[in-house]
Amino acid sequence: MLAITKKDVDAVRYQMESHIFRYNAGGKCSTFEERYAQFIGGKHVALTASGTSALTAALAAVGIGPGDEVIVPAHTYMATAVAVLQVGAIPVIVDIDSSIALDPAALDDAVGPRTRAVMPVHMWGTVCNMRKIMKVARKHKLLVVEDCCQAIGGAFEGKMVGTFGPASAYSFNYWKNITCGEGGAVHCANHQVHAKAICYSDCCGFFWTGRKINFDPFVAGSARKSDMEGAMLHTQLDQLPGLIKKLRSAKQRLIKATEKTGLVAPVNSLDWECGTMMLYFLPSTESAAKFANDIGAGLAIDTGRHSYHEWDPILQKRGHIHPDMDPFRMQKNKGCRMTYAKDMLPRSLDILGRLVMVGLSHDMRAADIKALSQKINAAAKEIV
Ligand SMILES: *Cc1c(COP(=O)(O)O)cnc(C)c1O
């Protein structure tokens, strides 16, 4: 969504007129999978139909299932928690901190005897503090499955997001840093996990690839992509590094120009995150509402879908259409923690009500940043 150009349109048109199905020699999906793995400095990538299907495949491929708790942050798209339920496990929702990411200390406190994995989510182009999260994960032997849907191209202190654990997921829907309409990808740190993620995403795929897989295929869903989308992912990835560079620079300049306000929210890896969103952390929900209004921005709590208190099917424990397939009712999940309430994490709700979000753009010029910072500095003077 950051930028769709004529190159994307031409690539899709060309592919439509040549070959759309993904299983053909040297196809666009296959070459993109290799290229993307290289781009993130990772190992193996499997394309899927969406970020949600990628998250689900990642969890399934690392062996998460009934009987397991998976920790997810209080602020993310509901799909993170949905993916946990899709593989039969139970999401445990944990506090964020004022960087808008999962709080490593809250993660440490939340681990229980059933907790098998944690899903750090890199929201709005920012990144989690992966040094601290990995330390906690090692201490408790948790699998780390990063949700990188909103942070494609970002890194934590030089290491690309999505390469910290055995599997991770990306989304290429319209709103993400690169898009092909709808799409997703799983990164897998080894061959076995990769083979399972492929099978999970296209359970009949082995018929098309000459049955060359090194394990017995299992029954799963279908989230296959087309080479039309693969073609667009290539042209989108061509321009991503340039866009991220401009976004990072815009954010860094805006921070400099407004840091005297004392309101800039903590940033976990300023030189490496994507720079798509500027966050200000206000002393109270009242001052945040006024500040947001004065500068024409929004509050993190008001996006309508990224705070846990809005995840109705989860809060009301409707985990599947069929009761016997519902993880909330499965015998194996009896010992898992699954008590949810809209007000159960007051600290996160308070933080989200105090975080003001200002979207940045790759085509901001110096004059735009100056005008924006003047508005922000003026609004900050009104805060007592
Ligand atoms: C977009 C998004 C997803 C889901 O991606 P889809 O492609 O819409 O299925 C999951 N997690 C986060 C954090 C997202 O932003």
CSV table of C-alpha atoms and ligand atoms in Angstrom, one decimal:
chain,number,residue,atom,x,y,z
A,1,MET,CA,0.0,0.0,0.0
A,2,LEU,CA,2.9,2.3,0.5
A,3,ALA,CA,3.2,2.8,-3.2
A,4,ILE,CA,1.7,0.9,-6.2
A,5,THR,CA,3.4,1.9,-9.5
A,6,LYS,CA,3.2,1.3,-13.2
A,7,LYS,CA,5.9,-1.4,-12.8
A,8,ASP,CA,3.5,-3.4,-10.6
A,9,VAL,CA,0.7,-3.0,-13.1
A,10,ASP,CA,2.9,-4.0,-16.0
A,11,ALA,CA,4.3,-7.0,-14.1
A,12,VAL,CA,0.8,-8.3,-13.3
A,13,ARG,CA,-0.5,-7.8,-16.9
A,14,TYR,CA,2.5,-9.6,-18.3
A,15,GLN,CA,2.0,-12.5,-15.9
A,16,MET,CA,-1.7,-12.7,-16.7
A,17,GLU,CA,-0.9,-13.1,-20.3
A,18,SER,CA,1.8,-15.7,-19.8
A,19,HIS,CA,1.2,-18.0,-16.8
A,20,ILE,CA,-0.9,-17.6,-13.6
A,21,PHE,CA,-0.7,-21.0,-11.8
A,22,ARG,CA,2.2,-21.1,-9.4
A,23,TYR,CA,3.6,-24.6,-10.1
A,24,ASN,CA,5.7,-24.1,-13.2
A,25,ALA,CA,9.4,-24.1,-13.6
A,26,GLY,CA,11.0,-20.8,-12.5
A,27,GLY,CA,7.6,-19.4,-11.5
A,28,LYS,CA,7.2,-16.0,-9.9
A,29,CYS,CA,6.1,-17.4,-6.5
A,30,SER,CA,9.1,-19.8,-6.3
A,31,THR,CA,11.6,-17.2,-7.2
A,32,PHE,CA,10.1,-14.7,-4.8
A,33,GLU,CA,10.3,-17.2,-2.0
A,34,GLU,CA,14.0,-17.6,-2.5
A,35,ARG,CA,14.5,-13.9,-3.0
A,36,TYR,CA,12.6,-13.0,0.1
A,37,ALA,CA,14.5,-15.5,2.2
A,38,GLN,CA,17.7,-13.8,1.1
A,39,PHE,CA,16.2,-10.3,1.7
A,40,ILE,CA,15.6,-11.1,5.3
A,41,GLY,CA,18.8,-13.0,5.7
A,42,GLY,CA,16.7,-16.1,6.6
A,43,LYS,CA,16.4,-19.7,5.4
A,44,HIS,CA,13.2,-20.9,3.8
A,45,VAL,CA,10.0,-19.0,2.8
A,46,ALA,CA,6.6,-20.3,1.8
A,47,LEU,CA,4.0,-18.0,0.3
A,48,THR,CA,0.4,-18.2,1.5
A,49,ALA,CA,-2.9,-16.6,0.7
A,50,SER,CA,-2.9,-14.2,3.7
A,51,GLY,CA,-1.0,-13.1,6.8
A,52,THR,CA,-3.5,-15.0,8.9
A,53,SER,CA,-2.9,-18.3,7.0
A,54,ALA,CA,0.8,-17.6,7.3
A,55,LEU,CA,0.6,-17.2,11.1
A,56,THR,CA,-1.5,-20.4,11.3
A,57,ALA,CA,0.9,-22.4,9.1
A,58,ALA,CA,3.8,-21.1,11.2
A,59,LEU,CA,2.2,-22.3,14.5
A,60,ALA,CA,1.2,-25.6,13.0
A,61,ALA,CA,4.6,-26.2,11.5
A,62,VAL,CA,6.4,-25.7,14.8
A,63,GLY,CA,4.0,-28.2,16.5
A,64,ILE,CA,1.7,-25.9,18.5
A,65,GLY,CA,-1.7,-27.5,19.2
A,66,PRO,CA,-4.3,-28.5,21.8
A,67,GLY,CA,-2.9,-28.4,25.4
A,68,ASP,CA,-0.6,-25.4,24.6
A,69,GLU,CA,-0.9,-21.7,25.6
A,70,VAL,CA,0.5,-19.1,23.3
A,71,ILE,CA,1.2,-15.6,24.5
A,72,VAL,CA,0.0,-12.7,22.3
A,73,PRO,CA,0.1,-9.0,23.0
A,74,ALA,CA,-2.9,-6.9,24.0
A,75,HIS,CA,-2.4,-4.7,20.9
A,76,THR,CA,-2.3,-6.5,17.6
A,77,TYR,CA,-4.7,-7.3,14.8
A,78,MET,CA,-7.1,-10.1,16.1
A,79,ALA,CA,-5.6,-12.5,13.5
A,80,THR,CA,-2.6,-13.2,15.8
A,81,ALA,CA,-4.9,-14.7,18.4
A,82,VAL,CA,-7.1,-16.3,15.8
A,83,ALA,CA,-4.2,-18.2,14.4
A,84,VAL,CA,-3.5,-19.7,17.8
A,85,LEU,CA,-7.1,-21.0,18.0
A,86,GLN,CA,-7.0,-22.3,14.5
A,87,VAL,CA,-4.3,-24.8,15.5
A,88,GLY,CA,-6.3,-25.8,18.6
A,89,ALA,CA,-4.2,-23.9,21.2
A,90,ILE,CA,-5.3,-21.1,23.6
A,91,PRO,CA,-4.2,-17.5,23.3
A,92,VAL,CA,-3.1,-15.8,26.6
A,93,ILE,CA,-3.2,-12.0,26.2
A,94,VAL,CA,-0.4,-10.0,27.8
A,95,ASP,CA,0.4,-6.3,28.4
A,96,ILE,CA,2.2,-4.1,26.1
A,97,ASP,CA,4.5,-1.2,27.2
A,98,SER,CA,4.6,2.4,26.0
A,99,SER,CA,6.6,1.4,22.9
A,100,ILE,CA,3.3,-0.2,21.8
A,101,ALA,CA,4.9,-3.7,21.7
A,102,LEU,CA,4.8,-6.7,24.0
A,103,ASP,CA,6.3,-5.8,27.4
A,104,PRO,CA,9.2,-8.3,28.0
A,105,ALA,CA,8.7,-8.1,31.8
A,106,ALA,CA,5.0,-8.8,31.5
A,107,LEU,CA,5.8,-11.7,29.2
A,108,ASP,CA,8.2,-13.1,31.9
A,109,ASP,CA,5.5,-12.8,34.5
A,110,ALA,CA,2.8,-14.4,32.3
A,111,VAL,CA,4.5,-17.7,31.5
A,112,GLY,CA,2.7,-20.6,33.1
A,113,PRO,CA,3.2,-24.4,33.0
A,114,ARG,CA,1.2,-24.8,29.7
A,115,THR,CA,2.9,-21.9,27.9
A,116,ARG,CA,4.8,-23.2,24.8
A,117,ALA,CA,5.2,-20.2,22.6
A,118,VAL,CA,5.1,-16.4,22.3
A,119,MET,CA,4.1,-14.2,19.4
A,120,PRO,CA,5.9,-10.9,19.5
A,121,VAL,CA,4.1,-8.5,17.1
A,122,HIS,CA,5.9,-5.7,15.4
A,123,MET,CA,3.1,-3.1,15.2
A,124,TRP,CA,2.9,-0.1,12.9
A,125,GLY,CA,6.4,-0.5,11.5
A,126,THR,CA,7.9,-0.4,15.0
A,127,VAL,CA,9.8,-3.4,16.3
A,128,CYS,CA,9.7,-5.3,19.6
A,129,ASN,CA,12.7,-5.3,21.9
A,130,MET,CA,13.8,-8.7,20.6
A,131,ARG,CA,16.9,-8.8,22.8
A,132,LYS,CA,14.8,-8.8,26.0
A,133,ILE,CA,12.1,-11.0,24.5
A,134,MET,CA,14.6,-13.7,23.4
A,135,LYS,CA,16.1,-13.7,26.8
A,136,VAL,CA,12.8,-14.4,28.5
A,137,ALA,CA,12.0,-17.0,25.8
A,138,ARG,CA,15.2,-18.8,26.4
A,139,LYS,CA,14.7,-18.8,30.1
A,140,HIS,CA,11.3,-20.5,29.8
A,141,LYS,CA,12.1,-22.5,26.6
A,142,LEU,CA,9.4,-20.8,24.6
A,143,LEU,CA,9.1,-21.1,20.8
A,144,VAL,CA,9.2,-17.6,19.3
A,145,VAL,CA,6.8,-17.0,16.4
A,146,GLU,CA,7.0,-13.4,15.3
A,147,ASP,CA,4.1,-11.7,13.7
A,148,CYS,CA,5.9,-9.4,11.2
A,149,CYS,CA,2.8,-8.5,9.1
A,150,GLN,CA,3.2,-4.8,9.8
A,151,ALA,CA,6.9,-4.5,9.8
A,152,ILE,CA,8.2,-5.9,6.4
A,153,GLY,CA,11.7,-4.5,5.8
A,154,GLY,CA,12.2,-3.7,9.5
A,155,ALA,CA,14.9,-5.1,11.8
A,156,PHE,CA,15.9,-5.1,15.4
A,157,GLU,CA,19.5,-3.8,15.8
A,158,GLY,CA,20.4,-5.1,12.4
A,159,LYS,CA,18.7,-8.5,12.5
A,160,MET,CA,15.7,-8.6,10.3
A,161,VAL,CA,12.3,-9.2,11.9
A,162,GLY,CA,11.0,-12.7,11.4
A,163,THR,CA,14.4,-14.4,11.7
A,164,PHE,CA,14.5,-14.8,15.5
A,165,GLY,CA,12.5,-18.0,16.0
A,166,PRO,CA,11.8,-21.3,14.2
A,167,ALA,CA,9.0,-19.7,12.1
A,168,SER,CA,7.4,-16.3,11.6
A,169,ALA,CA,4.8,-14.7,9.4
A,170,TYR,CA,4.3,-11.7,7.0
A,171,SER,CA,1.2,-10.3,5.3
A,172,PHE,CA,1.0,-8.7,1.9
A,173,ASN,CA,-2.5,-7.3,2.2
A,174,TYR,CA,-3.3,-3.8,0.9
A,175,TRP,CA,-2.3,-2.0,4.1
A,176,LYS,CA,1.2,-3.5,4.5
A,177,ASN,CA,4.6,-2.3,3.5
A,178,ILE,CA,4.5,-4.4,0.3
A,179,THR,CA,1.3,-5.7,-1.2
A,180,CYS,CA,-0.1,-8.0,-3.9
A,181,GLY,CA,-3.7,-7.4,-2.9
A,182,GLU,CA,-3.9,-10.3,-0.4
A,183,GLY,CA,-1.1,-12.6,0.6
A,184,GLY,CA,1.2,-13.8,3.2
A,185,ALA,CA,4.5,-15.6,3.8
A,186,VAL,CA,6.0,-18.0,6.4
A,187,HIS,CA,9.7,-17.9,7.2
A,188,CYS,CA,11.0,-21.2,8.5
A,189,ALA,CA,14.4,-21.7,10.0
A,190,ASN,CA,14.8,-25.3,8.9
A,191,HIS,CA,13.7,-27.8,6.2
A,192,GLN,CA,11.3,-29.8,8.3
A,193,VAL,CA,9.3,-26.7,9.5
A,194,HIS,CA,9.3,-25.4,5.9
A,195,ALA,CA,8.0,-28.7,4.5
A,196,LYS,CA,5.2,-28.7,7.0
A,197,ALA,CA,4.3,-25.0,6.4
A,198,ILE,CA,4.1,-25.7,2.6
A,199,CYS,CA,1.8,-28.7,3.2
A,200,TYR,CA,-0.3,-26.8,5.7
A,201,SER,CA,-0.7,-24.0,3.1
A,202,ASP,CA,-1.4,-26.2,0.1
A,203,CYS,CA,-2.3,-29.7,1.2
A,204,CYS,CA,-2.6,-30.9,-2.4
A,205,GLY,CA,0.5,-29.2,-3.6
A,206,PHE,CA,2.6,-32.3,-3.6
A,207,PHE,CA,0.6,-33.6,-6.6
A,208,TRP,CA,1.9,-30.7,-8.6
A,209,THR,CA,5.5,-30.8,-7.4
A,210,GLY,CA,6.2,-34.4,-8.3
A,211,ARG,CA,5.6,-35.6,-4.8
A,212,LYS,CA,9.1,-34.6,-3.8
A,213,ILE,CA,8.7,-34.1,-0.1
A,214,ASN,CA,10.6,-35.7,2.7
A,215,PHE,CA,7.7,-36.6,5.0
A,216,ASP,CA,4.2,-38.0,4.8
A,217,PRO,CA,1.8,-35.3,3.8
A,218,PHE,CA,-1.1,-34.5,6.1
A,219,VAL,CA,-4.5,-33.0,5.4
A,220,ALA,CA,-4.8,-29.2,5.8
A,221,GLY,CA,-6.3,-26.2,4.1
A,222,SER,CA,-5.5,-24.5,0.9
A,223,ALA,CA,-3.9,-21.1,0.9
A,224,ARG,CA,-2.1,-21.3,-2.4
A,225,LYS,CA,-0.9,-18.1,-4.2
A,226,SER,CA,-0.8,-17.3,-7.9
A,227,ASP,CA,2.1,-16.2,-10.1
A,228,MET,CA,0.2,-13.0,-10.9
A,229,GLU,CA,0.6,-12.1,-7.2
A,230,GLY,CA,4.1,-13.5,-7.2
A,231,ALA,CA,5.0,-11.1,-10.1
A,232,MET,CA,3.7,-8.1,-8.1
A,233,LEU,CA,5.6,-9.1,-5.0
A,234,HIS,CA,8.8,-9.0,-7.0
A,235,THR,CA,8.2,-5.4,-8.3
A,236,GLN,CA,7.0,-4.4,-4.8
A,237,LEU,CA,10.1,-5.7,-3.1
A,238,ASP,CA,12.3,-3.9,-5.7
A,239,GLN,CA,11.2,-0.6,-4.3
A,240,LEU,CA,10.8,-1.4,-0.6
A,241,PRO,CA,14.4,-0.6,0.6
A,242,GLY,CA,14.2,2.8,-0.9
A,243,LEU,CA,10.8,3.5,0.7
A,244,ILE,CA,11.9,2.3,4.1
A,245,LYS,CA,15.0,4.5,3.9
A,246,LYS,CA,12.9,7.6,3.3
A,247,LEU,CA,10.4,6.6,6.1
A,248,ARG,CA,13.2,6.0,8.6
A,249,SER,CA,14.7,9.3,7.8
A,250,ALA,CA,11.4,11.1,8.1
A,251,LYS,CA,10.8,9.6,11.5
A,252,GLN,CA,14.2,10.5,12.7
A,253,ARG,CA,13.9,14.1,11.6
A,254,LEU,CA,10.5,14.4,13.2
A,255,ILE,CA,11.8,13.0,16.4
A,256,LYS,CA,14.6,15.5,16.4
A,257,ALA,CA,12.3,18.4,15.7
A,258,THR,CA,9.8,17.4,18.5
A,259,GLU,CA,11.9,15.6,21.1
A,260,LYS,CA,11.9,18.8,23.4
A,261,THR,CA,8.2,18.1,24.0
A,262,GLY,CA,9.3,15.1,26.1
A,263,LEU,CA,6.3,13.3,24.5
A,264,VAL,CA,8.1,11.0,22.0
A,265,ALA,CA,7.2,7.4,22.8
A,266,PRO,CA,10.1,5.0,23.4
A,267,VAL,CA,11.5,3.4,20.2
A,268,ASN,CA,13.1,0.0,20.4
A,269,SER,CA,15.5,0.1,17.5
A,270,LEU,CA,15.3,3.6,15.9
A,271,ASP,CA,17.9,3.0,13.1
A,272,TRP,CA,16.3,-0.3,12.0
A,273,GLU,CA,12.5,-0.1,12.4
A,274,CYS,CA,10.4,0.8,9.4
A,275,GLY,CA,9.5,4.4,10.3
A,276,THR,CA,5.9,4.2,9.1
A,277,MET,CA,4.4,5.5,12.3
A,278,MET,CA,5.3,8.3,14.8
A,279,LEU,CA,4.1,7.7,18.3
A,280,TYR,CA,3.6,10.2,21.1
A,281,PHE,CA,3.0,9.1,24.7
A,282,LEU,CA,0.9,11.6,26.7
A,283,PRO,CA,0.7,11.9,30.5
A,284,SER,CA,-3.1,11.1,30.5
A,285,THR,CA,-5.9,9.9,28.3
A,286,GLU,CA,-7.4,13.4,28.5
A,287,SER,CA,-4.3,15.2,27.4
A,288,ALA,CA,-3.8,12.5,24.7
A,289,ALA,CA,-7.3,13.1,23.3
A,290,LYS,CA,-6.7,16.9,23.2
A,291,PHE,CA,-3.2,16.5,21.6
A,292,ALA,CA,-4.5,14.1,19.0
A,293,ASN,CA,-7.4,16.5,18.1
A,294,ASP,CA,-5.0,19.5,17.9
A,295,ILE,CA,-2.7,17.8,15.5
A,296,GLY,CA,-5.3,15.9,13.5
A,297,ALA,CA,-4.1,12.5,14.6
A,298,GLY,CA,-5.6,9.4,16.2
A,299,LEU,CA,-5.3,7.5,19.4
A,300,ALA,CA,-4.0,3.9,19.3
A,301,ILE,CA,-7.0,2.7,21.3
A,302,ASP,CA,-9.4,4.1,18.7
A,303,THR,CA,-8.4,2.0,15.6
A,304,GLY,CA,-11.4,-0.1,16.1
A,305,ARG,CA,-9.7,-3.5,15.8
A,306,HIS,CA,-6.2,-3.6,17.3
A,307,SER,CA,-6.9,-3.6,21.1
A,308,TYR,CA,-7.8,-7.0,22.7
A,309,HIS,CA,-11.0,-5.5,24.2
A,310,GLU,CA,-12.5,-5.5,20.7
A,311,TRP,CA,-11.8,-9.2,19.8
A,312,ASP,CA,-15.4,-10.4,20.4
A,313,PRO,CA,-15.1,-14.0,19.2
A,314,ILE,CA,-12.2,-14.5,21.5
A,315,LEU,CA,-13.5,-12.7,24.6
A,316,GLN,CA,-16.8,-14.6,24.2
A,317,LYS,CA,-14.9,-17.9,23.5
A,318,ARG,CA,-16.4,-18.8,20.2
A,319,GLY,CA,-13.3,-20.7,19.0
A,320,HIS,CA,-14.8,-22.7,16.1
A,321,ILE,CA,-18.1,-23.1,14.2
A,322,HIS,CA,-18.4,-26.7,15.4
A,323,PRO,CA,-18.4,-27.1,19.2
A,324,ASP,CA,-16.2,-30.3,19.1
A,325,MET,CA,-13.6,-28.4,17.1
A,326,ASP,CA,-13.6,-25.5,19.5
A,327,PRO,CA,-10.3,-25.2,21.4
A,328,PHE,CA,-12.1,-23.5,24.3
A,329,ARG,CA,-14.1,-26.8,24.8
A,330,MET,CA,-11.4,-29.3,24.1
A,331,GLN,CA,-10.5,-31.7,26.9
A,332,LYS,CA,-6.8,-31.2,26.3
A,333,ASN,CA,-7.1,-27.5,26.9
A,334,LYS,CA,-8.8,-27.9,30.3
A,335,GLY,CA,-5.7,-26.8,32.2
A,336,CYS,CA,-5.1,-23.7,30.0
A,337,ARG,CA,-5.9,-20.2,31.2
A,338,MET,CA,-8.9,-18.9,29.2
A,339,THR,CA,-10.6,-16.2,31.3
A,340,TYR,CA,-11.0,-13.1,29.3
A,341,ALA,CA,-12.7,-9.7,30.0
A,342,LYS,CA,-12.8,-6.4,28.3
A,343,ASP,CA,-11.1,-4.7,31.2
A,344,MET,CA,-8.6,-7.4,32.2
A,345,LEU,CA,-5.5,-5.5,31.1
A,346,PRO,CA,-6.1,-1.9,32.5
A,347,ARG,CA,-2.4,-1.0,32.0
A,348,SER,CA,-2.5,-1.7,28.3
A,349,LEU,CA,-5.8,0.1,27.9
A,350,ASP,CA,-4.4,3.1,29.7
A,351,ILE,CA,-1.2,3.1,27.5
A,352,LEU,CA,-3.2,2.7,24.3
A,353,GLY,CA,-5.5,5.6,25.4
A,354,ARG,CA,-2.4,7.8,25.8
A,355,LEU,CA,-0.5,6.9,22.6
A,356,VAL,CA,-1.1,9.3,19.7
A,357,MET,CA,-0.3,7.9,16.3
A,358,VAL,CA,0.9,10.1,13.4
A,359,GLY,CA,1.3,8.2,10.1
A,360,LEU,CA,4.4,9.0,8.0
A,361,SER,CA,4.8,8.9,4.3
A,362,HIS,CA,7.8,8.2,2.1
A,363,ASP,CA,7.1,11.3,0.0
A,364,MET,CA,7.3,13.8,2.9
A,365,ARG,CA,9.5,16.7,2.1
A,366,ALA,CA,11.5,18.8,4.5
A,367,ALA,CA,8.8,21.4,4.4
A,368,ASP,CA,6.1,18.9,5.3
A,369,ILE,CA,8.1,17.7,8.3
A,370,LYS,CA,8.7,21.2,9.4
A,371,ALA,CA,5.1,22.1,9.2
A,372,LEU,CA,4.1,18.9,11.1
A,373,SER,CA,6.6,19.5,13.8
A,374,GLN,CA,5.5,23.1,14.3
A,375,LYS,CA,1.9,21.9,14.8
A,376,ILE,CA,3.1,19.2,17.2
A,377,ASN,CA,5.3,21.5,19.2
A,378,ALA,CA,2.5,24.1,19.5
A,379,ALA,CA,0.0,21.4,20.7
A,380,ALA,CA,2.5,20.1,23.2
A,381,LYS,CA,2.7,23.6,24.8
A,382,GLU,CA,-1.0,23.3,25.6
A,383,ILE,CA,-0.3,20.1,27.7
A,384,VAL,CA,0.1,20.8,31.4
B,1,LIG,C1,-2.5,-7.6,8.7
B,1,LIG,C2,-2.2,-8.4,9.9
B,1,LIG,C3,-2.4,-9.7,10.1
B,1,LIG,C4,-3.2,-10.6,9.1
B,1,LIG,O1,-2.9,-10.4,7.8
B,1,LIG,P1,-4.0,-10.7,6.7
B,1,LIG,O2,-3.2,-10.8,5.5
B,1,LIG,O3,-5.0,-9.6,6.7
B,1,LIG,O4,-4.6,-12.1,7.0
B,1,LIG,C5,-2.0,-10.4,11.2
B,1,LIG,N1,-1.3,-9.7,12.2
B,1,LIG,C6,-1.1,-8.3,12.1
B,1,LIG,C7,-0.3,-7.7,13.2
B,1,LIG,C8,-1.5,-7.6,11.0
B,1,LIG,O5,-1.3,-6.3,10.9
